[in-house]
Amino acid sequence: MQFIDLAAQYKHLQTKIDARIKTVLEHGKYIMGPEVQELEQKLADYVGVKHAITCANGTDALQLAMMVLDIKPGDAVFCPTFTFFATAEVIALAGATPVFVDSDEATFNICPKDLESKIQQTITEGKLKPKAIISVDLFGLPANYPELERITKLFDLKLVEDAAQGFGGSITDNQGNRKKSGSFGDIATTSFFPAKPLGCYGDGGAIFTNNDDYAELVKSYRVHGKGKDKYDNVRIGINSRLDTIQAAILLEKLAEFPQELINRNKSAAKYESELCNKYNTPKVPVGYTSSWAQYTLLDAKRDEIMAEYKAKGIPTMIYYATCMHQQTAFKELGYQEGDFPVAERLAKQVFSLPMHPYLNHIV
């Protein structure tokens, strides 16, 4: 059994994907070819934003967001401590200081109450300038954006949505208005790493925004800070383009994506019905939908349970065993064990079961 069965997905889409790749090989426009522009328009339409700009990977997408927002030394950028390293890494790469925030006990996402407390604490200390928040749609579930947007307005901060795992998730408000992951905050990012809900066959990423100025900056920064052409460099940028073959693959995967989300949610419902009396299973708040990037359980006897699944030939994974404040790279920030009790408990107890759109159920 595969933890994420990409081979089954390819078999299902093989004819369409092969035809797309053949078209690219025939026209030979391997960098920024027509499929890239087609994909960007379809991504923007799917998410419901004005602009979708592709790039080389999800980490670059976050780094580009930091560049667009002019994050620099002396700035404080708040992010969850229970996340993948890239979320905090790009803050440090910009020369700013990541200020870590504990997790919400129910959803595992960034805790708005602790976030507000950390912002107030940073203001009181006066050493750093609060500049932005990076939220993470962990395991496919959107973060609490109604509360996060209230906090950003209260403290005049920018909000970046890290939707690398959350693409396909959504929040519906009390008036019935539905917003999809990728449409929250000032800028949103996603990753097309193969294991993500919408993945290519290599690295890839995208940035989403409704801000015209931000979109133009991203387009410039991703091609060496170009101006009117690639030899007119008006700012210092990076080289971060999605290649045309990956765009072609993603076009066929995006077309199939709505049905794959239905399949993921059916598998999650099956897991819930079979496992809710045995483990602490993930809960989706009212009005929210998850894209189920991972199906993550919580149990103090994690190692024993994972060993039992392994004996049955069922793979499991841990996301994430080490919080950001525990990483060697951030040791100088001075955090101590016990500073983030919820996140630290999650790191010791979470484990994930196989989850993908072609899952033959295991429970």
Coordinates of C-alpha atoms in Angstrom, one line a residue:
M1 CA 0.0 0.0 0.0
Q2 CA 1.2 3.5 -0.9
F3 CA 0.9 6.4 1.6
I4 CA 0.1 8.7 -1.4
D5 CA -0.6 6.7 -4.6
L6 CA 0.6 8.9 -7.4
A7 CA 0.9 5.9 -9.7
A8 CA -2.9 5.2 -9.4
Q9 CA -3.6 8.9 -10.3
Y10 CA -1.3 8.8 -13.3
K11 CA -3.0 5.6 -14.6
H12 CA -6.4 7.3 -14.3
L13 CA -5.2 10.4 -16.2
Q14 CA -2.5 8.9 -18.4
T15 CA -4.0 9.4 -21.8
K16 CA -4.7 13.1 -21.1
I17 CA -1.4 13.8 -19.3
D18 CA 0.6 12.1 -22.1
A19 CA -1.2 14.1 -24.7
R20 CA -0.5 17.4 -22.9
I21 CA 3.2 16.5 -22.5
K22 CA 3.4 15.6 -26.2
T23 CA 2.0 18.9 -27.2
V24 CA 4.7 20.7 -25.2
L25 CA 7.4 18.6 -26.8
E26 CA 6.1 19.5 -30.2
H27 CA 5.9 23.2 -29.7
G28 CA 9.1 23.3 -27.8
K29 CA 8.3 26.3 -25.6
Y30 CA 9.6 24.7 -22.4
I31 CA 9.9 27.9 -20.3
M32 CA 6.9 30.2 -19.8
G33 CA 5.1 28.5 -22.7
P34 CA 1.3 28.9 -23.4
E35 CA 0.3 26.2 -20.9
V36 CA 1.7 28.4 -18.1
Q37 CA -0.5 31.3 -18.9
E38 CA -3.5 28.9 -19.4
L39 CA -2.9 27.3 -16.0
E40 CA -2.5 30.7 -14.3
Q41 CA -5.9 31.8 -15.6
K42 CA -7.6 28.6 -14.6
L43 CA -6.0 28.7 -11.1
A44 CA -7.3 32.2 -10.6
D45 CA -10.8 31.2 -11.8
Y46 CA -10.8 28.2 -9.5
V47 CA -9.6 30.0 -6.4
G48 CA -11.7 33.1 -7.1
V49 CA -9.0 35.8 -7.2
K50 CA -7.8 38.3 -9.8
H51 CA -4.3 37.0 -10.1
A52 CA -2.5 33.6 -10.0
I53 CA 1.2 33.7 -10.7
T54 CA 3.1 30.4 -10.9
C55 CA 6.7 29.9 -9.7
A56 CA 9.2 27.2 -9.2
N57 CA 8.1 25.8 -5.9
G58 CA 6.0 26.5 -2.7
T59 CA 9.0 27.9 -0.8
D60 CA 9.8 30.3 -3.5
A61 CA 6.1 31.4 -3.4
L62 CA 6.5 32.3 0.2
Q63 CA 9.8 34.0 -0.4
L64 CA 8.3 36.0 -3.2
A65 CA 5.5 37.1 -0.8
M66 CA 8.1 38.3 1.7
M67 CA 9.8 40.3 -1.1
V68 CA 6.5 41.9 -2.3
L69 CA 5.6 42.9 1.3
D70 CA 9.1 44.3 1.8
I71 CA 9.8 42.1 4.9
K72 CA 13.3 43.1 6.2
P73 CA 15.6 43.1 9.2
G74 CA 13.9 44.5 12.3
D75 CA 10.5 43.2 11.3
A76 CA 8.6 40.6 13.2
V77 CA 6.6 38.0 11.2
F78 CA 4.3 35.8 13.2
C79 CA 3.7 32.2 12.2
P80 CA 2.8 28.9 13.8
T81 CA 5.5 26.8 15.5
F82 CA 3.8 23.6 14.4
T83 CA 4.4 23.7 10.6
F84 CA 6.9 22.7 7.9
F85 CA 10.2 24.5 8.1
A86 CA 9.7 26.6 4.9
T87 CA 7.0 28.7 6.6
A88 CA 9.6 30.1 9.1
E89 CA 12.6 29.7 6.8
V90 CA 11.5 32.4 4.4
I91 CA 11.1 34.9 7.2
A92 CA 14.7 34.4 8.3
L93 CA 15.9 34.5 4.6
A94 CA 14.3 38.0 4.4
G95 CA 16.4 39.0 7.4
A96 CA 13.3 39.3 9.6
T97 CA 12.6 37.5 12.9
P98 CA 10.0 34.7 13.1
V99 CA 7.8 35.0 16.2
F100 CA 6.2 31.7 16.8
V101 CA 2.7 31.1 17.9
D102 CA 1.0 28.1 19.6
S103 CA -1.6 25.8 17.9
D104 CA -5.3 25.7 18.3
E105 CA -6.1 22.6 20.3
A106 CA -9.1 21.6 18.1
T107 CA -7.8 22.3 14.6
F108 CA -4.0 22.3 15.0
N109 CA -3.9 25.5 13.1
I110 CA -2.4 28.8 14.4
C111 CA -4.2 29.9 17.6
P112 CA -5.7 33.4 17.3
K113 CA -5.7 34.0 21.0
D114 CA -2.0 33.2 21.4
L115 CA -1.3 35.1 18.2
E116 CA -2.9 38.3 19.6
S117 CA -0.9 37.7 22.8
K118 CA 2.4 37.4 21.0
I119 CA 1.7 40.5 19.0
Q120 CA 1.0 42.5 22.1
Q121 CA 4.1 41.1 23.8
T122 CA 6.2 42.1 20.7
I123 CA 4.9 45.6 20.8
T124 CA 5.5 45.9 24.5
E125 CA 9.1 44.7 24.2
G126 CA 9.7 47.3 21.4
K127 CA 12.7 45.4 19.8
L128 CA 10.9 44.4 16.6
K129 CA 8.3 46.0 14.3
P130 CA 5.2 43.7 13.8
K131 CA 4.8 43.5 10.1
A132 CA 3.0 40.4 9.0
I133 CA 1.4 37.1 9.8
I134 CA 1.9 33.8 7.9
S135 CA -0.9 31.4 8.6
V136 CA -0.9 27.8 7.5
D137 CA -3.8 25.7 6.3
L138 CA -2.5 22.7 8.1
F139 CA -3.3 19.2 6.7
G140 CA -5.8 20.7 4.3
L141 CA -8.0 22.7 6.7
P142 CA -8.1 26.5 6.3
A143 CA -7.0 28.5 9.3
N144 CA -9.4 30.7 11.3
Y145 CA -9.4 33.5 8.8
P146 CA -12.3 35.5 10.2
E147 CA -10.3 35.9 13.4
L148 CA -7.0 36.3 11.7
E149 CA -8.4 39.1 9.5
R150 CA -9.8 40.8 12.5
I151 CA -6.4 40.7 14.2
T152 CA -4.5 42.0 11.1
K153 CA -6.9 45.0 11.0
L154 CA -6.5 45.6 14.7
F155 CA -2.7 45.8 14.5
D156 CA -2.4 47.0 10.9
L157 CA -0.5 43.9 9.7
K158 CA -0.3 42.0 6.4
L159 CA -1.6 38.5 6.2
V160 CA -0.1 35.8 4.1
E161 CA -1.9 32.5 3.6
D162 CA 0.3 29.4 3.3
A163 CA -2.1 27.2 1.5
A164 CA 0.5 24.6 0.4
Q165 CA -1.6 21.9 2.1
G166 CA -4.9 23.6 2.0
F167 CA -5.5 24.1 -1.8
G168 CA -9.2 23.0 -2.3
G169 CA -10.3 23.8 1.2
S170 CA -12.9 26.5 1.9
I171 CA -14.8 28.6 4.5
T172 CA -18.5 29.5 4.1
D173 CA -19.7 32.4 6.2
N174 CA -23.1 32.8 7.9
Q175 CA -24.5 34.5 4.8
G176 CA -23.6 31.6 2.6
N177 CA -20.6 33.2 0.9
R178 CA -17.9 30.6 0.2
K179 CA -14.2 31.5 -0.1
K180 CA -11.6 29.0 -1.1
S181 CA -8.1 28.5 0.2
G182 CA -5.8 30.7 -1.8
S183 CA -8.1 33.7 -1.6
F184 CA -7.5 34.7 2.0
G185 CA -5.2 37.5 3.3
D186 CA -3.2 40.0 1.2
I187 CA -1.3 37.3 -0.6
A188 CA -1.7 33.5 -0.6
T189 CA 0.7 30.8 -1.7
T190 CA 0.6 27.2 -2.6
S191 CA 2.9 24.3 -3.5
F192 CA 2.5 21.8 -6.3
F193 CA 5.0 19.3 -4.8
P194 CA 3.8 15.9 -5.9
A195 CA 2.4 14.9 -2.5
K196 CA 0.2 18.0 -2.2
P197 CA -3.6 17.9 -2.9
L198 CA -2.9 19.4 -6.4
G199 CA 0.6 18.3 -7.3
C200 CA 2.8 18.1 -10.4
Y201 CA 5.6 15.7 -11.3
G202 CA 8.4 17.8 -9.8
D203 CA 8.5 21.1 -8.0
G204 CA 6.0 23.9 -8.6
G205 CA 4.2 26.7 -6.8
A206 CA 1.9 29.7 -7.1
I207 CA 1.0 33.0 -5.6
F208 CA -2.6 34.4 -5.4
T209 CA -3.7 37.9 -4.8
N210 CA -6.4 40.5 -5.7
N211 CA -3.9 43.3 -5.5
D212 CA -2.7 44.5 -8.9
D213 CA 0.5 46.0 -7.7
Y214 CA 1.5 42.9 -5.8
A215 CA 0.8 40.8 -8.9
E216 CA 3.1 42.9 -11.0
L217 CA 5.8 42.8 -8.4
V218 CA 5.6 39.0 -8.2
K219 CA 5.9 38.7 -12.0
S220 CA 9.0 40.9 -11.9
Y221 CA 10.6 39.3 -8.9
R222 CA 10.2 35.7 -10.2
V223 CA 12.3 36.6 -13.4
H224 CA 15.3 38.3 -11.9
G225 CA 13.4 41.6 -11.1
K226 CA 12.7 42.2 -14.8
G227 CA 11.2 45.4 -16.1
K228 CA 10.0 45.7 -19.7
D229 CA 11.9 42.6 -20.7
K230 CA 14.3 40.1 -19.2
Y231 CA 17.3 42.3 -19.9
D232 CA 15.8 45.3 -18.2
N233 CA 16.3 44.5 -14.5
V234 CA 14.7 47.1 -12.3
R235 CA 15.0 45.4 -9.0
I236 CA 16.9 42.4 -7.4
G237 CA 14.8 39.3 -8.0
I238 CA 15.2 35.5 -8.2
N239 CA 14.8 32.9 -10.9
S240 CA 11.6 31.1 -10.1
R241 CA 9.5 30.0 -13.1
L242 CA 7.2 27.0 -13.4
D243 CA 8.3 25.0 -16.5
T244 CA 5.8 24.4 -19.2
I245 CA 5.7 20.6 -18.9
Q246 CA 4.7 20.9 -15.2
A247 CA 2.0 23.4 -16.2
A248 CA 0.7 21.0 -18.8
I249 CA 0.4 18.2 -16.2
L250 CA -1.3 20.5 -13.7
L251 CA -3.9 21.5 -16.3
E252 CA -5.2 17.9 -16.5
K253 CA -4.9 17.4 -12.7
L254 CA -6.8 20.6 -12.0
A255 CA -9.6 19.5 -14.3
E256 CA -9.9 16.3 -12.3
F257 CA -9.4 18.0 -8.9
P258 CA -13.0 18.6 -7.9
Q259 CA -13.8 14.9 -8.2
E260 CA -10.6 14.0 -6.3
L261 CA -11.7 16.3 -3.5
I262 CA -15.0 14.4 -3.3
N263 CA -13.0 11.2 -3.1
R264 CA -10.8 12.5 -0.4
N265 CA -13.7 13.6 1.7
K266 CA -15.4 10.2 1.3
S267 CA -12.2 8.6 2.6
A268 CA -12.0 11.0 5.5
A269 CA -15.6 10.3 6.4
K270 CA -14.9 6.5 6.3
Y271 CA -11.9 7.0 8.6
E272 CA -14.0 9.1 11.0
S273 CA -16.8 6.5 11.2
E274 CA -14.3 3.7 11.9
L275 CA -11.7 5.4 14.1
C276 CA -13.6 8.1 16.1
N277 CA -14.1 5.7 19.0
K278 CA -10.4 4.6 19.0
Y279 CA -8.4 7.8 18.5
N280 CA -8.6 11.5 18.6
T281 CA -9.7 12.1 15.0
P282 CA -9.5 15.4 13.1
K283 CA -12.5 17.7 13.3
V284 CA -13.7 20.1 10.7
P285 CA -15.5 23.2 12.1
V286 CA -19.0 24.1 10.9
G287 CA -18.7 26.0 7.6
Y288 CA -15.3 24.7 6.7
T289 CA -14.2 22.1 4.2
S290 CA -10.8 20.4 4.2
S291 CA -8.8 19.2 1.2
W292 CA -7.4 16.4 3.4
A293 CA -3.7 16.8 2.5
Q294 CA -3.1 14.4 5.4
Y295 CA -5.5 12.5 7.7
T296 CA -3.9 13.0 11.1
L297 CA -4.7 11.2 14.3
L298 CA -3.6 12.1 17.8
D299 CA -2.7 9.5 20.4
A300 CA -0.2 9.3 23.3
K301 CA 0.7 5.7 22.3
R302 CA 1.7 6.8 18.8
D303 CA 4.8 4.6 18.4
E304 CA 2.9 1.5 19.4
I305 CA 0.0 2.2 17.0
M306 CA 2.4 3.0 14.1
A307 CA 4.2 -0.3 14.7
E308 CA 0.8 -2.1 14.6
Y309 CA -0.1 -0.5 11.3
K310 CA 3.4 -1.3 9.9
A311 CA 2.9 -5.0 10.8
K312 CA -0.2 -4.9 8.7
G313 CA 1.6 -3.4 5.7
I314 CA 0.0 0.0 6.2
P315 CA 2.4 3.0 6.0
T316 CA 2.1 5.9 8.4
M317 CA 4.0 9.2 8.7
I318 CA 4.6 11.9 11.3
Y319 CA 3.9 15.6 10.4
Y320 CA 5.6 17.1 12.4
A321 CA 7.9 15.7 15.1
T322 CA 9.8 18.9 15.7
C323 CA 8.2 22.3 16.1
M324 CA 9.9 25.4 14.7
H325 CA 11.0 26.7 18.1
Q326 CA 12.8 23.4 18.7
Q327 CA 14.8 23.6 15.4
T328 CA 18.5 24.0 15.7
A329 CA 18.4 26.8 13.1
F330 CA 16.2 28.9 15.5
K331 CA 18.0 28.1 18.7
E332 CA 19.3 31.7 19.1
L333 CA 15.8 33.0 19.4
G334 CA 15.8 31.6 23.0
Y335 CA 12.6 29.6 23.2
Q336 CA 12.3 27.0 25.9
E337 CA 10.6 23.6 26.2
G338 CA 7.1 24.3 27.5
D339 CA 6.7 27.7 25.7
F340 CA 4.2 26.2 23.3
P341 CA 2.4 23.4 25.2
V342 CA -0.3 22.5 22.6
A343 CA 2.1 22.4 19.7
E344 CA 4.7 20.4 21.7
R345 CA 2.1 17.9 22.6
L346 CA 1.0 17.6 19.0
A347 CA 4.6 17.0 17.9
K348 CA 4.8 14.1 20.3
Q349 CA 1.4 12.5 19.5
V350 CA 0.4 13.1 15.8
F351 CA 0.6 10.5 13.1
S352 CA -1.0 10.3 9.7
L353 CA -2.7 7.5 7.7
P354 CA -2.6 7.1 3.9
M355 CA -4.7 9.7 2.2
H356 CA -5.2 10.3 -1.6
P357 CA -8.1 10.3 -4.1
Y358 CA -7.6 6.7 -5.1
L359 CA -7.6 5.0 -1.7
N360 CA -8.9 1.5 -1.3
H361 CA -9.9 1.9 2.3
I362 CA -7.9 0.2 5.0
V363 CA -10.2 0.3 8.0

